[in-house]
PDB file of C-alpha atoms in Angstrom:
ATOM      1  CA  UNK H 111      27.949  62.949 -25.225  1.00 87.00           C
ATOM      2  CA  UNK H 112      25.072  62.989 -22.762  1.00 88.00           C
ATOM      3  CA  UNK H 113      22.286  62.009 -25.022  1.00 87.00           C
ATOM      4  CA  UNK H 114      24.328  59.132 -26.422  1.00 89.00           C
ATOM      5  CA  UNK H 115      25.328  58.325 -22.787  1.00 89.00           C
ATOM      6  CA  UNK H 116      21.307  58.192 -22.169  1.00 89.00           C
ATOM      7  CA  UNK H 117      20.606  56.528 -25.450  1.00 86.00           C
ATOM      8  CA  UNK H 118      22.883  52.972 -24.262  1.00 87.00           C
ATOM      9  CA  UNK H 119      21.608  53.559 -19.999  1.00 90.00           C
ATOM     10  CA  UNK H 120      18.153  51.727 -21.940  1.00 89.00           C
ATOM     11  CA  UNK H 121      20.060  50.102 -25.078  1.00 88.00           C
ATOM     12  CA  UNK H 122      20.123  46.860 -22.994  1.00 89.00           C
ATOM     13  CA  UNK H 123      16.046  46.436 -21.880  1.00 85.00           C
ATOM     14  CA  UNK H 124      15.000  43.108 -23.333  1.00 80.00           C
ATOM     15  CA  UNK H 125      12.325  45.212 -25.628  1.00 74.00           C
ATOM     16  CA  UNK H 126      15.387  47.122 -27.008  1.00 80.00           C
ATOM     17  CA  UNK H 127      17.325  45.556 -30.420  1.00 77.00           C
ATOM     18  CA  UNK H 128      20.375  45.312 -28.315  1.00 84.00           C
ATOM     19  CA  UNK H 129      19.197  43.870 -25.317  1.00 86.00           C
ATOM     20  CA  UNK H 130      17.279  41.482 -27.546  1.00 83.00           C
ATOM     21  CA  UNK H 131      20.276  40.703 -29.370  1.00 84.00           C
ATOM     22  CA  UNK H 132      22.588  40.070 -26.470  1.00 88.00           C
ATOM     23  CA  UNK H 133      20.244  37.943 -24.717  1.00 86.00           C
ATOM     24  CA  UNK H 134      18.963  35.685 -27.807  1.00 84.00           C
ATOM     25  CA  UNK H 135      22.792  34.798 -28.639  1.00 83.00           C
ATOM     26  CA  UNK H 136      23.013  34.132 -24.661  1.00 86.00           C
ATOM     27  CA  UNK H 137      20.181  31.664 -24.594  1.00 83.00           C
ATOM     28  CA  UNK H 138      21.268  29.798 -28.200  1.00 80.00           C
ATOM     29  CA  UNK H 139      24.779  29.373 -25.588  1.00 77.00           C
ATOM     30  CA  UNK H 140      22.581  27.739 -23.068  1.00 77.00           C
ATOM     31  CA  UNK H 141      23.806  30.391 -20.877  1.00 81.00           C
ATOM     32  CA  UNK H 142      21.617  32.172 -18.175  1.00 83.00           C
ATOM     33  CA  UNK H 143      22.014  36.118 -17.913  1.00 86.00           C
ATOM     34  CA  UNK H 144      19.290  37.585 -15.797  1.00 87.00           C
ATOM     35  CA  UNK H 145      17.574  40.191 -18.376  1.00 87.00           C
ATOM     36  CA  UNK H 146      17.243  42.564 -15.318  1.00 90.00           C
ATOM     37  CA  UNK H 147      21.093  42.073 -14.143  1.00 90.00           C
ATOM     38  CA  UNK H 148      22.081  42.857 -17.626  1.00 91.00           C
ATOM     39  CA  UNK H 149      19.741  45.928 -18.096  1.00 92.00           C
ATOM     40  CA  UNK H 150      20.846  47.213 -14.994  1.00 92.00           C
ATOM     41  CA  UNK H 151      24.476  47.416 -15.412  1.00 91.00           C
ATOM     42  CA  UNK H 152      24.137  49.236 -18.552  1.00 92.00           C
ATOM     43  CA  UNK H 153      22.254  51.996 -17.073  1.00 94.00           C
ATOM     44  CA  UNK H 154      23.962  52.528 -13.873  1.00 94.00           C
ATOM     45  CA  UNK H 155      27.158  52.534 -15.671  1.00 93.00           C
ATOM     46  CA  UNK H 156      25.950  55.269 -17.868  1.00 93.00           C
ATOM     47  CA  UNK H 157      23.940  56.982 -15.123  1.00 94.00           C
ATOM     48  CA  UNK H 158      27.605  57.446 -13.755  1.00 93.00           C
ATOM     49  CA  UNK H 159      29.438  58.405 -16.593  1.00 92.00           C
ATOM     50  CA  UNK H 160      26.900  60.912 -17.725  1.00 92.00           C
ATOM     51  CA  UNK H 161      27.247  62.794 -14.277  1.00 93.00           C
ATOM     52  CA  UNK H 162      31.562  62.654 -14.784  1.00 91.00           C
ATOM     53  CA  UNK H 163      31.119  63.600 -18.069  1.00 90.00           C
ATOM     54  CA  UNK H 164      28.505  66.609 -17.044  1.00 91.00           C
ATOM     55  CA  UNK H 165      31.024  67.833 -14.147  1.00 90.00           C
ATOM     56  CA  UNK H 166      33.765  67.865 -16.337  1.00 87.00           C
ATOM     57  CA  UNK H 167      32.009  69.483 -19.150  1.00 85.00           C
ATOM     58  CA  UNK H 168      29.441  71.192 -18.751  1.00 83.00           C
ATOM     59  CA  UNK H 169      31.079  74.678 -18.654  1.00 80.00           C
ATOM     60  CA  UNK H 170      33.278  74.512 -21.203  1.00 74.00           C
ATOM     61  CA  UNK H 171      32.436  76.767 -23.942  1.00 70.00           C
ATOM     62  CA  UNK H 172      30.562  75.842 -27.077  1.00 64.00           C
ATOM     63  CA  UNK H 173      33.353  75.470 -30.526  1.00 58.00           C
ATOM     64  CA  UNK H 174      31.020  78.265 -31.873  1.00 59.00           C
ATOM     65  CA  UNK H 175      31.881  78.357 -35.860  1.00 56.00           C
ATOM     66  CA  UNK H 176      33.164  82.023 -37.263  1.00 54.00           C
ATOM     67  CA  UNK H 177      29.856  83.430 -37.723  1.00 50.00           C
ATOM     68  CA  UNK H 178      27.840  81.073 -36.958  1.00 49.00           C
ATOM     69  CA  UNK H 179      24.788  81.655 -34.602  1.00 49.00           C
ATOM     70  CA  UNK H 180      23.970  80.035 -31.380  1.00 49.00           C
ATOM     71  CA  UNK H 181      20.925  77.847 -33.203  1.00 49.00           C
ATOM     72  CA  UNK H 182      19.003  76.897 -36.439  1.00 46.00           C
ATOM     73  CA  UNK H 183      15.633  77.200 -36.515  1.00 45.00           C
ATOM     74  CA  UNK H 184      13.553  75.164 -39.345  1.00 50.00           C
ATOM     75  CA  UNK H 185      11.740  78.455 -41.299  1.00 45.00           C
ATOM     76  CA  UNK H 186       8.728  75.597 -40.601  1.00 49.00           C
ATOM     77  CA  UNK H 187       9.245  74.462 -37.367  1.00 50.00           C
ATOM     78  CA  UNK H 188       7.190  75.602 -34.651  1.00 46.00           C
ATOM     79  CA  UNK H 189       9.305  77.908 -32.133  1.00 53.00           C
ATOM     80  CA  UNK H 190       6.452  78.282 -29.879  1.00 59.00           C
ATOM     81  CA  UNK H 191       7.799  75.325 -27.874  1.00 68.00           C
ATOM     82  CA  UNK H 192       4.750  73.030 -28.627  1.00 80.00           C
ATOM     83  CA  UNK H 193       4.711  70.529 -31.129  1.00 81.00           C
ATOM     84  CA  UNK H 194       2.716  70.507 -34.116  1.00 86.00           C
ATOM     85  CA  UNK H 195       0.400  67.875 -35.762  1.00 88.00           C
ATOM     86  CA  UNK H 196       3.600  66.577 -37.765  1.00 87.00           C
ATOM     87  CA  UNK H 197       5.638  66.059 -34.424  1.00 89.00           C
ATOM     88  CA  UNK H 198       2.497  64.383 -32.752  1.00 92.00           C
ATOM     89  CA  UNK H 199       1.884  61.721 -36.177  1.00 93.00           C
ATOM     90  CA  UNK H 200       5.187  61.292 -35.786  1.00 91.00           C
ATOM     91  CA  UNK H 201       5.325  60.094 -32.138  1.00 93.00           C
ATOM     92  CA  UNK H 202       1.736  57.893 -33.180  1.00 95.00           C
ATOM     93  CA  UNK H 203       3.701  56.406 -35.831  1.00 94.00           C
ATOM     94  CA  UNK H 204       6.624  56.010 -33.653  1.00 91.00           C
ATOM     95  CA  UNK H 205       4.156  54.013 -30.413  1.00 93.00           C
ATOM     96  CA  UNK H 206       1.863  52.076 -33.594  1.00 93.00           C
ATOM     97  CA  UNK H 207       5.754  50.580 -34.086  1.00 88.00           C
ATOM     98  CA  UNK H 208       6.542  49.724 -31.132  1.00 85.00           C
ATOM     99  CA  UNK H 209       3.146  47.831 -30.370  1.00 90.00           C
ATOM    100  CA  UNK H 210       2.794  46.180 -33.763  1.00 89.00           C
ATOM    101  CA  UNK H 211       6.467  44.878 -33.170  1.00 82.00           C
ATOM    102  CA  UNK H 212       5.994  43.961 -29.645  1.00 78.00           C
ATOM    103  CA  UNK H 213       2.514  43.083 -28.833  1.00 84.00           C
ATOM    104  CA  UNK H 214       1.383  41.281 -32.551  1.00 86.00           C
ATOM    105  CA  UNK H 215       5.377  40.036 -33.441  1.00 82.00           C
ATOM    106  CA  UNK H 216       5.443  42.074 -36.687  1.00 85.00           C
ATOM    107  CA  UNK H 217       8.268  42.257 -38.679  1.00 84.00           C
ATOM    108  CA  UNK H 218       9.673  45.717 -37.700  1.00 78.00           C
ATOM    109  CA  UNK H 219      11.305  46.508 -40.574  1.00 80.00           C
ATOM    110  CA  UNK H 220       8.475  46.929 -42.412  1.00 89.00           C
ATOM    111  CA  UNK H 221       6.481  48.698 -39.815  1.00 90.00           C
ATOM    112  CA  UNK H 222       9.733  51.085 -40.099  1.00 88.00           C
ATOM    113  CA  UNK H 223       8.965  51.364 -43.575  1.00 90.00           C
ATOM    114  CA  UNK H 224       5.517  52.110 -43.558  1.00 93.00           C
ATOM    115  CA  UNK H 225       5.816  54.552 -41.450  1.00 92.00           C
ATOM    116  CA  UNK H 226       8.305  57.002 -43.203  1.00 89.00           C
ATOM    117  CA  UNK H 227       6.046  55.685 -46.016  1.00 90.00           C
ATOM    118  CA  UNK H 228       3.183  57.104 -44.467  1.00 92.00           C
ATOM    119  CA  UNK H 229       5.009  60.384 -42.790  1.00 90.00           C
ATOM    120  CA  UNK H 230       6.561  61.076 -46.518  1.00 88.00           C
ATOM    121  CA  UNK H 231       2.935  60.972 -48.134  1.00 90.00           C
ATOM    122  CA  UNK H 232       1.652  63.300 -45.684  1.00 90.00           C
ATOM    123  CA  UNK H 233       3.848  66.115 -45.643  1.00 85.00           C
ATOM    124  CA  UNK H 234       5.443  66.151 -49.421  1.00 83.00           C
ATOM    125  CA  UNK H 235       6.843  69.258 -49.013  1.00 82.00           C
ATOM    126  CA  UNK H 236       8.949  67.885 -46.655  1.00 79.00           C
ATOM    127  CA  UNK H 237       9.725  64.698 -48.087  1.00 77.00           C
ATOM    128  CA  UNK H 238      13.383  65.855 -50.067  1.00 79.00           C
ATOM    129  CA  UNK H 239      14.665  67.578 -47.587  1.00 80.00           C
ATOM    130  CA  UNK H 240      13.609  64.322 -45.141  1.00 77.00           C
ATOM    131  CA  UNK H 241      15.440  61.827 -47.207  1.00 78.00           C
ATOM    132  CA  UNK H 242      18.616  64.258 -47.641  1.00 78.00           C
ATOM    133  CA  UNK H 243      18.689  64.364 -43.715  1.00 72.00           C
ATOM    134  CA  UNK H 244      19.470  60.229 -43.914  1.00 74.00           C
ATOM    135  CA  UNK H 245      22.735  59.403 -42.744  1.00 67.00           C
ATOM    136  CA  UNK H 246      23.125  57.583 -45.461  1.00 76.00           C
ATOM    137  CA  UNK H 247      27.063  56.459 -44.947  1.00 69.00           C
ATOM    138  CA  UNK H 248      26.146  55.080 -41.401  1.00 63.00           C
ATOM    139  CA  UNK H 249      23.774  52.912 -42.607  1.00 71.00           C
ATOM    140  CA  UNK H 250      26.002  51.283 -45.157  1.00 78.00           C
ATOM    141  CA  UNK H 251      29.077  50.887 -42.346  1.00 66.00           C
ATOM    142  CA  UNK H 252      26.209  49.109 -40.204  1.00 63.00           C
ATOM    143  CA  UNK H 253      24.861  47.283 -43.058  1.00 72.00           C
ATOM    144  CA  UNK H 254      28.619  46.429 -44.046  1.00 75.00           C
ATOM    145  CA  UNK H 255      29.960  45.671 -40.756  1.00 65.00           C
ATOM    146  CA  UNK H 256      26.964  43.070 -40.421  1.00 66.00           C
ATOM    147  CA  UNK H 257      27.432  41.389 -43.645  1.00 77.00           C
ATOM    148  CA  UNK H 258      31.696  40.965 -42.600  1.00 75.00           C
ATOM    149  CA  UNK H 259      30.564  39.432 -40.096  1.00 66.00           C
ATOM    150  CA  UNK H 260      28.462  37.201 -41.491  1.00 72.00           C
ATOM    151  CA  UNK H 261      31.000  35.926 -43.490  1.00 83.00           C
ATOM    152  CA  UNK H 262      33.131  35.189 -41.018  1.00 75.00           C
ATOM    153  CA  UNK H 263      31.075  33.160 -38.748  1.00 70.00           C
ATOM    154  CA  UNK H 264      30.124  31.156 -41.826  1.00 81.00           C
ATOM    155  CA  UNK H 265      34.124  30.862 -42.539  1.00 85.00           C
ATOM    156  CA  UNK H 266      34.332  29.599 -39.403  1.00 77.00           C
ATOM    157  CA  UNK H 267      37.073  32.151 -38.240  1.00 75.00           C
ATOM    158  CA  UNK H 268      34.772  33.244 -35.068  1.00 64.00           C
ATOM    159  CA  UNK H 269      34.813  29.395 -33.736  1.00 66.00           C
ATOM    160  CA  UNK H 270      38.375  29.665 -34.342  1.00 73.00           C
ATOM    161  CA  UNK H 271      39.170  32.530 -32.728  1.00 67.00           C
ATOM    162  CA  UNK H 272      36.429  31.338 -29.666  1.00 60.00           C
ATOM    163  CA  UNK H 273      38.757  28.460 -29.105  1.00 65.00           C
ATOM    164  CA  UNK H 274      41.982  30.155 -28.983  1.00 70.00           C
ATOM    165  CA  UNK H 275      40.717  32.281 -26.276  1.00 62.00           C
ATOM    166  CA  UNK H 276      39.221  29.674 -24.062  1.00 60.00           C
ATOM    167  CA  UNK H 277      43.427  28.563 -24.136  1.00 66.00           C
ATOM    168  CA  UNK H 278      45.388  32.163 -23.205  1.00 69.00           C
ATOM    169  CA  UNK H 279      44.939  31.531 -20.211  1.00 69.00           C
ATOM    170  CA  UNK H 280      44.209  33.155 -16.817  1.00 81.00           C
ATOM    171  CA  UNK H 281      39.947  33.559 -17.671  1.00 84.00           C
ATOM    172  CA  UNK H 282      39.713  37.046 -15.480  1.00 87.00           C
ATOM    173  CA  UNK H 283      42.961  38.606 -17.507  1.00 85.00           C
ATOM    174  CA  UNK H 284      41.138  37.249 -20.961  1.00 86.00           C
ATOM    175  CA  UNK H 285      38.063  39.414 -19.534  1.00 88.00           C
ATOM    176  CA  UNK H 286      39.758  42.100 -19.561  1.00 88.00           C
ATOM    177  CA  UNK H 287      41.862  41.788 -22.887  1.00 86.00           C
ATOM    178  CA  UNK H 288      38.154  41.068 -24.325  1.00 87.00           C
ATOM    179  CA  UNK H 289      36.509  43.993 -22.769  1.00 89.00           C
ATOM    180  CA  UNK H 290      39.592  46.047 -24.329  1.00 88.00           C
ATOM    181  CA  UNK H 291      39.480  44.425 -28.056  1.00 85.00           C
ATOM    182  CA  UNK H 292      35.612  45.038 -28.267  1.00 85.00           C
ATOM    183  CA  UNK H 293      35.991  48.742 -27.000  1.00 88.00           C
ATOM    184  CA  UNK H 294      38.812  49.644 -29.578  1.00 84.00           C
ATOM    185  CA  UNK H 295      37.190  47.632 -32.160  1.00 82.00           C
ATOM    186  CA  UNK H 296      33.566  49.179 -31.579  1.00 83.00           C
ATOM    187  CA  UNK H 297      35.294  52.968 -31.668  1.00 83.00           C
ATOM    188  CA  UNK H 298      35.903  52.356 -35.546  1.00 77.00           C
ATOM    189  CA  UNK H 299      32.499  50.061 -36.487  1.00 73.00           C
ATOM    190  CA  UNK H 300      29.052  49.250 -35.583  1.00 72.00           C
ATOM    191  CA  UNK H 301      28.237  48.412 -31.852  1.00 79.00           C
ATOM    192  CA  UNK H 302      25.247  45.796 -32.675  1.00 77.00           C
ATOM    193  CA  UNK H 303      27.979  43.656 -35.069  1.00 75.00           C
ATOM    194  CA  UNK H 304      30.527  43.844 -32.876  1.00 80.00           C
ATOM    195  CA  UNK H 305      28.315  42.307 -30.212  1.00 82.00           C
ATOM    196  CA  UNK H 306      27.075  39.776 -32.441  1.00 78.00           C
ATOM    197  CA  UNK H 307      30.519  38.422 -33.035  1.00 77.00           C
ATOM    198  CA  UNK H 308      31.954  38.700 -29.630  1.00 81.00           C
ATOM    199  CA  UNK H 309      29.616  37.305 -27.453  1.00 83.00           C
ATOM    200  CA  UNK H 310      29.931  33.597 -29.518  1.00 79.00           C
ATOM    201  CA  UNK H 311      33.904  34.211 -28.927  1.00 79.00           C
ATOM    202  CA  UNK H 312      32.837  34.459 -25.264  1.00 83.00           C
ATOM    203  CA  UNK H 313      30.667  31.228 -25.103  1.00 80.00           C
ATOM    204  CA  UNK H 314      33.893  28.607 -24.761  1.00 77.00           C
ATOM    205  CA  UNK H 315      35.776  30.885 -22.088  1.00 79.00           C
ATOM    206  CA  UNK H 316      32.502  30.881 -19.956  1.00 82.00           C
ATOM    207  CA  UNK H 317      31.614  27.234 -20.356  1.00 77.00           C
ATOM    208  CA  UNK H 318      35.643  26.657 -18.999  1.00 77.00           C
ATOM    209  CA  UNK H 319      36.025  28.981 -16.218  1.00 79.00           C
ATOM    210  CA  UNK H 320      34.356  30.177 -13.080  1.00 84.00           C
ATOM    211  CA  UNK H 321      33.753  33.048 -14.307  1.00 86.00           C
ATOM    212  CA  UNK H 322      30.318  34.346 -13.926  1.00 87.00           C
ATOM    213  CA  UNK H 323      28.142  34.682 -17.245  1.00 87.00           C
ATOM    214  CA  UNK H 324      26.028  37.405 -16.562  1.00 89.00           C
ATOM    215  CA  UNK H 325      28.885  39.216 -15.288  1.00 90.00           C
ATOM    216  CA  UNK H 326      31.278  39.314 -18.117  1.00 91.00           C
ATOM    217  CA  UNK H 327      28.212  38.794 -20.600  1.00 91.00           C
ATOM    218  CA  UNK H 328      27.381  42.999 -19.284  1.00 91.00           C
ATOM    219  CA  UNK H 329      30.899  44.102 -19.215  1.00 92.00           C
ATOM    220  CA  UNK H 330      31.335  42.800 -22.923  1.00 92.00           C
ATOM    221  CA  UNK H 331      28.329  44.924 -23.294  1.00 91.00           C
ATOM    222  CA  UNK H 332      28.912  47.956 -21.775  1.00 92.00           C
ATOM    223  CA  UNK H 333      32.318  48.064 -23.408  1.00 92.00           C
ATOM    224  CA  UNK H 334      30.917  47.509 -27.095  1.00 90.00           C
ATOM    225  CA  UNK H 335      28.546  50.829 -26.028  1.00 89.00           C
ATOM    226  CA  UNK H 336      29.616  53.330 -24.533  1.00 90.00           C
ATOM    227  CA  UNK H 337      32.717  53.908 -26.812  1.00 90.00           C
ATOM    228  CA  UNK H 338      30.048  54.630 -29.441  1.00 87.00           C
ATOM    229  CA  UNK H 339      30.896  58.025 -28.906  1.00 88.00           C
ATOM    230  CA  UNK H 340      33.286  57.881 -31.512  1.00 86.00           C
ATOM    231  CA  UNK H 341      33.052  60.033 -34.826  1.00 82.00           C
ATOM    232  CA  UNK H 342      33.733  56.815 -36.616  1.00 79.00           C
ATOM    233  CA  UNK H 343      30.947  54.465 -34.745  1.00 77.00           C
ATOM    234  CA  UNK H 344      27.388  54.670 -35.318  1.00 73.00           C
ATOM    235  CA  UNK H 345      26.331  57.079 -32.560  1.00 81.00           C
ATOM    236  CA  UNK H 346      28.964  59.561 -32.838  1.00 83.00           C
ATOM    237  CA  UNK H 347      28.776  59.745 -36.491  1.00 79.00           C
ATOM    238  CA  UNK H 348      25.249  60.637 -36.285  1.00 79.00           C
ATOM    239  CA  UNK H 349      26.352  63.223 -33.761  1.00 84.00           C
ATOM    240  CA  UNK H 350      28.820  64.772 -35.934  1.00 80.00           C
ATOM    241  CA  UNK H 351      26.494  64.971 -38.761  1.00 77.00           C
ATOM    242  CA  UNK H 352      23.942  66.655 -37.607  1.00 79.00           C
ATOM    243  CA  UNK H 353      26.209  69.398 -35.411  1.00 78.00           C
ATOM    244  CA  UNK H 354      24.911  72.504 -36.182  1.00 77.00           C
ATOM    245  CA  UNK H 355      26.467  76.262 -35.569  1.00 79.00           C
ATOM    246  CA  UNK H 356      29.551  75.061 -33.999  1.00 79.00           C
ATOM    247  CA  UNK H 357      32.807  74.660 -35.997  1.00 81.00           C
ATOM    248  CA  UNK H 358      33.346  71.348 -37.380  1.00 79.00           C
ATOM    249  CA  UNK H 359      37.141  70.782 -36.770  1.00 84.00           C
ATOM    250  CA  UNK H 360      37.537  71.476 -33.294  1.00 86.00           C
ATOM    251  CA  UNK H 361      34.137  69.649 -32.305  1.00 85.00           C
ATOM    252  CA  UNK H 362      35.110  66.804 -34.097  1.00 85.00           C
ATOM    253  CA  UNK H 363      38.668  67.042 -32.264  1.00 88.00           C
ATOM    254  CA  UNK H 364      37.021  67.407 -28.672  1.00 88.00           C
ATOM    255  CA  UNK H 365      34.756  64.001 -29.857  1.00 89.00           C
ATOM    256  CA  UNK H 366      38.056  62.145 -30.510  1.00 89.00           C
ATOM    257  CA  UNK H 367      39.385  63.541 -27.040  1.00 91.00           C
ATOM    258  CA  UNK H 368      36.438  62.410 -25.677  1.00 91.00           C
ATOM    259  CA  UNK H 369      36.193  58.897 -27.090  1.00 91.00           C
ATOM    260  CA  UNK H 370      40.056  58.168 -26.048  1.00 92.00           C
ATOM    261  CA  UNK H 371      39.460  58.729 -22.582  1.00 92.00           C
ATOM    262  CA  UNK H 372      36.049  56.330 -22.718  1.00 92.00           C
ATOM    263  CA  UNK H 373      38.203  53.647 -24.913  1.00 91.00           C
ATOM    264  CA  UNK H 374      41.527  53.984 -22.404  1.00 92.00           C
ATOM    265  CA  UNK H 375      38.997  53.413 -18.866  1.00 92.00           C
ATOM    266  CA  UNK H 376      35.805  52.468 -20.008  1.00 91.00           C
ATOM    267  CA  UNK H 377      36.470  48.865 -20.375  1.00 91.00           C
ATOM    268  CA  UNK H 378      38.641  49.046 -16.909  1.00 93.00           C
ATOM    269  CA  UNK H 379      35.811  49.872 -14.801  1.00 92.00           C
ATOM    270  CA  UNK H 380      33.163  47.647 -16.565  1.00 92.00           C
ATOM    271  CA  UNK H 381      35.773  44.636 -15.376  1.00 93.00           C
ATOM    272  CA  UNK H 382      36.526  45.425 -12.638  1.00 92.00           C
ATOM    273  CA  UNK H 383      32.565  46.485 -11.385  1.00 91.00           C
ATOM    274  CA  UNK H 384      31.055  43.470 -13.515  1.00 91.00           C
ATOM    275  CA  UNK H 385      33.797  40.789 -13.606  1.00 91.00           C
ATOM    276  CA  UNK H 386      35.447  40.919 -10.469  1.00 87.00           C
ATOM    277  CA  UNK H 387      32.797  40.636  -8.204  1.00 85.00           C
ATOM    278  CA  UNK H 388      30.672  38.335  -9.684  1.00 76.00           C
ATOM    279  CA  UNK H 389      33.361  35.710 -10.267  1.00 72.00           C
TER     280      UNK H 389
END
């Protein structure tokens, strides 16, 4: 829970896809959310939750599985502690990404591409084993989740529903019933579609209100986020997956736990530390 916690304190940098994506929809609104503001928020919010979530877990015992040890080593992974020539390309390929996508505006996808291209051909003993590692069913739920939402927007259902909202009425209590729908919504689907289709349903409500863009813009954020915890969101799928030497059921129970808890006051405290006082 930790490492995803740590994983969404950065998701919100303008050089990450979410931050990106958040603040290119903000600026086709002719809104202006301060890239820092919004960065900020995210982390500090995590920065706190990790440290509840590490005094309230942290000695709990592991769900060990019947006979299961501790750890799994690789038989080819080095145990010494220091990484090998594979872990070091990797890391190259990993930095030639980020400043081919960054510093020349190449398309990342394919730089993505090339690489495990280039990682595959180097290593072929590896390469099977590599491709069976894919979470294969998260990528089609992303991929899936994007295209529904595609087709809405060109429906017109998300103008629809952008107007209705403007209209329910008091703007800080629609804050709050937003920051709620796109936390129980993003428990059960992909966090980057989710905030592709709420933040246009947010547009009209901030245009008619004094309610303060940046402000609401990060709460809609951090609640999308940090309920990605769940087994059936992006994050926490990954999680589950690749669990090893603990038993499945009761991990997978202590997850759901978990994610309730985030879903029931996450969204409360992004409101009322992002909403409130900026409005």
């Amino acid at each position: 829970m930790m490492v995803i916690s740590g994983g969404h304190a950065g998701a919100f940098s303008p050089l990450a896809v979410s931050g990106a994506l958040v603040l290119g929809l903000v600026d086709q609104a002719d809104l202006h959310v301060s890239a820092v503001a919004l960065f900020s928020a995210s982390f500090l919010i995590n920065v706190v939750l990790s440290i509840v979530t590490y005094a309230l877990l942290a000695k709990r015992p592991a769900p060990l599985a019947e006979g299961a040890p501790e750890a799994t080593d690789d038989d080819d992974l080095a145990v010494s502690g220091k990484p090998d020539w594979r872990q070091w390309l990797t890391l190259a390929c990993l930095m030639a990404l980020v400043v081919g996508a960054l510093g020349f505006h190449l398309e990342i996808g394919f730089l993505a591409l090339a690489a495990g291209a280039l990682l595959a051909l180097v290593d072929m003993k590896r390469q099977e084993k590599a491709v069976d590692g894919v979470s294969w069913s998260t990528l089609l739920l992303v991929a899936g989740m994007m295209t529904y939402i595609a087709m809405l927007e060109k429906a017109g259902v998300i103008e629809e529903i952008s107007a209705h909202a403007a209209g329910l009425g008091a703007p800080v209590v629609v804050a709050l019933l937003l920051c709620f729908t796109v936390a129980v919504t993003s428990a059960f689907a992909s966090s980057t579609a989710i905030l592709t289709a709420i933040i246009p349903i947010a547009v009209p409500l901030l245009l008619s209100s004094h309610l303060s863009a940046a402000g609401l813009i990060a709460a809609l954020a951090v609640s999308t986020t940090i309920v990605d915890t769940s087994p059936f969101s992006t994050n926490g799928a990954l999680v589950l997956s690749n669990a090893r030497g603990v038993d499945t059921r009761r991990f997978y129970r202590q997850v759901i736990g978990y994610t309730g808890g985030i879903v029931a006051l996450g969204p409360v405290v992004a409101w009322g530390a992002l909403v409130l006082p900026w409005s």
